[in-house]
């Protein structure tokens, strides 16, 4: 049986950086579940699926084929042999992703892919429903959060550094809060802190402090 470290939280809380570092330190594969929902959104938009139509999204979900394979410390994703890269990180994808991610056939598909990844070994999985719905039995579950201002600042910096967009911090904050609202009020597997998950507010912590908090809370036999 693989060990699974599950980390949930809203956009910009620092889940990706923390998961990547914890994965590197322990030799666990990093799994970005949000990227799978982003790929589903990208494919909807690329195929002219109206993301305001739940019926259209549900009918289309089964047609998307995503290949998942372990590669250099993480699980990489391919669609039609192509890596999506930063095409799934644009403001347009941000604006549509929550609408796609709230549909049950989309969630069932991504959940099945995530559960199947335990065949590749020990994992650090980040997302919104990993601690509550995908791997609720994990003994290492975390809810990472931060103030809306801190989260928007980080996301905006990341977008500028990666050359993805150059939006104001206010615009980034508005888009992030709009997504949070849909993610935490949807019918299926909404974002919430799981009972028994350790909540970490990263607003005033360094990345290293968050990583250490996670590492110290792991079952003793999992620590490197
Ligand atoms: O973490 P992210 O911003 O890349 O996530 C993209 C979208 O997918 C966002 O709307 C939340 C959703 N998501 C989800 O519903 N469940 C997950 N486990 C991960 C992401």
JSON list of C-alpha atoms and ligand atoms in Angstrom, two decimals, residues 11 15 32-35 37-38 89 97-98 101 107 127-130 155 179 183 186, ligand 1:
[
{"chain": "A", "resi": 11, "resn": "UNK", "atom": "CA", "xyz": [-5.97, 28.87, -4.62]},
{"chain": "A", "resi": 15, "resn": "UNK", "atom": "CA", "xyz": [-0.04, 23.98, -1.83]},
{"chain": "A", "resi": 32, "resn": "UNK", "atom": "CA", "xyz": [-1.22, 18.29, -8.90]},
{"chain": "A", "resi": 33, "resn": "UNK", "atom": "CA", "xyz": [-4.91, 17.38, -9.04]},
{"chain": "A", "resi": 34, "resn": "UNK", "atom": "CA", "xyz": [-5.93, 20.93, -10.02]},
{"chain": "A", "resi": 35, "resn": "UNK", "atom": "CA", "xyz": [-4.01, 20.46, -13.27]},
{"chain": "A", "resi": 37, "resn": "UNK", "atom": "CA", "xyz": [-9.40, 19.89, -13.72]},
{"chain": "A", "resi": 38, "resn": "UNK", "atom": "CA", "xyz": [-7.56, 22.56, -15.71]},
{"chain": "A", "resi": 89, "resn": "UNK", "atom": "CA", "xyz": [-2.58, 28.37, -16.42]},
{"chain": "A", "resi": 97, "resn": "UNK", "atom": "CA", "xyz": [-12.21, 25.89, -14.28]},
{"chain": "A", "resi": 98, "resn": "UNK", "atom": "CA", "xyz": [-14.58, 25.97, -11.29]},
{"chain": "A", "resi": 101, "resn": "UNK", "atom": "CA", "xyz": [-14.81, 21.09, -11.83]},
{"chain": "A", "resi": 107, "resn": "UNK", "atom": "CA", "xyz": [-15.03, 14.81, -10.68]},
{"chain": "A", "resi": 127, "resn": "UNK", "atom": "CA", "xyz": [-6.18, 19.81, -4.38]},
{"chain": "A", "resi": 128, "resn": "UNK", "atom": "CA", "xyz": [-9.56, 20.72, -2.92]},
{"chain": "A", "resi": 129, "resn": "UNK", "atom": "CA", "xyz": [-11.13, 17.36, -2.03]},
{"chain": "A", "resi": 130, "resn": "UNK", "atom": "CA", "xyz": [-8.12, 15.11, -1.49]},
{"chain": "A", "resi": 155, "resn": "UNK", "atom": "CA", "xyz": [-0.55, 34.23, -7.62]},
{"chain": "A", "resi": 179, "resn": "UNK", "atom": "CA", "xyz": [-13.27, 30.47, -7.82]},
{"chain": "A", "resi": 183, "resn": "UNK", "atom": "CA", "xyz": [-15.33, 25.52, -5.17]},
{"chain": "A", "resi": 186, "resn": "UNK", "atom": "CA", "xyz": [-20.65, 23.21, -5.02]},
{"chain": "B", "resi": 1, "resn": "LIG", "atom": "O1", "xyz": [-5.57, 24.31, -7.73]},
{"chain": "B", "resi": 1, "resn": "LIG", "atom": "P1", "xyz": [-5.98, 24.89, -9.09]},
{"chain": "B", "resi": 1, "resn": "LIG", "atom": "O2", "xyz": [-6.21, 26.37, -9.05]},
{"chain": "B", "resi": 1, "resn": "LIG", "atom": "O3", "xyz": [-5.05, 24.51, -10.18]},
{"chain": "B", "resi": 1, "resn": "LIG", "atom": "O4", "xyz": [-7.40, 24.22, -9.42]},
{"chain": "B", "resi": 1, "resn": "LIG", "atom": "C1", "xyz": [-8.09, 24.45, -10.61]},
{"chain": "B", "resi": 1, "resn": "LIG", "atom": "C2", "xyz": [-9.59, 24.25, -10.40]},
{"chain": "B", "resi": 1, "resn": "LIG", "atom": "O5", "xyz": [-9.88, 22.88, -10.10]},
{"chain": "B", "resi": 1, "resn": "LIG", "atom": "C3", "xyz": [-10.20, 25.06, -9.25]},
{"chain": "B", "resi": 1, "resn": "LIG", "atom": "O6", "xyz": [-11.44, 25.60, -9.67]},
{"chain": "B", "resi": 1, "resn": "LIG", "atom": "C4", "xyz": [-10.45, 24.07, -8.17]},
{"chain": "B", "resi": 1, "resn": "LIG", "atom": "C5", "xyz": [-10.62, 22.76, -8.91]},
{"chain": "B", "resi": 1, "resn": "LIG", "atom": "N1", "xyz": [-10.13, 21.62, -8.14]},
{"chain": "B", "resi": 1, "resn": "LIG", "atom": "C6", "xyz": [-11.05, 20.79, -7.55]},
{"chain": "B", "resi": 1, "resn": "LIG", "atom": "O7", "xyz": [-12.25, 21.03, -7.65]},
{"chain": "B", "resi": 1, "resn": "LIG", "atom": "N2", "xyz": [-10.63, 19.68, -6.89]},
{"chain": "B", "resi": 1, "resn": "LIG", "atom": "C7", "xyz": [-9.32, 19.42, -6.75]},
{"chain": "B", "resi": 1, "resn": "LIG", "atom": "N3", "xyz": [-8.94, 18.32, -6.08]},
{"chain": "B", "resi": 1, "resn": "LIG", "atom": "C8", "xyz": [-8.35, 20.27, -7.34]},
{"chain": "B", "resi": 1, "resn": "LIG", "atom": "C9", "xyz": [-8.80, 21.39, -8.02]}
]
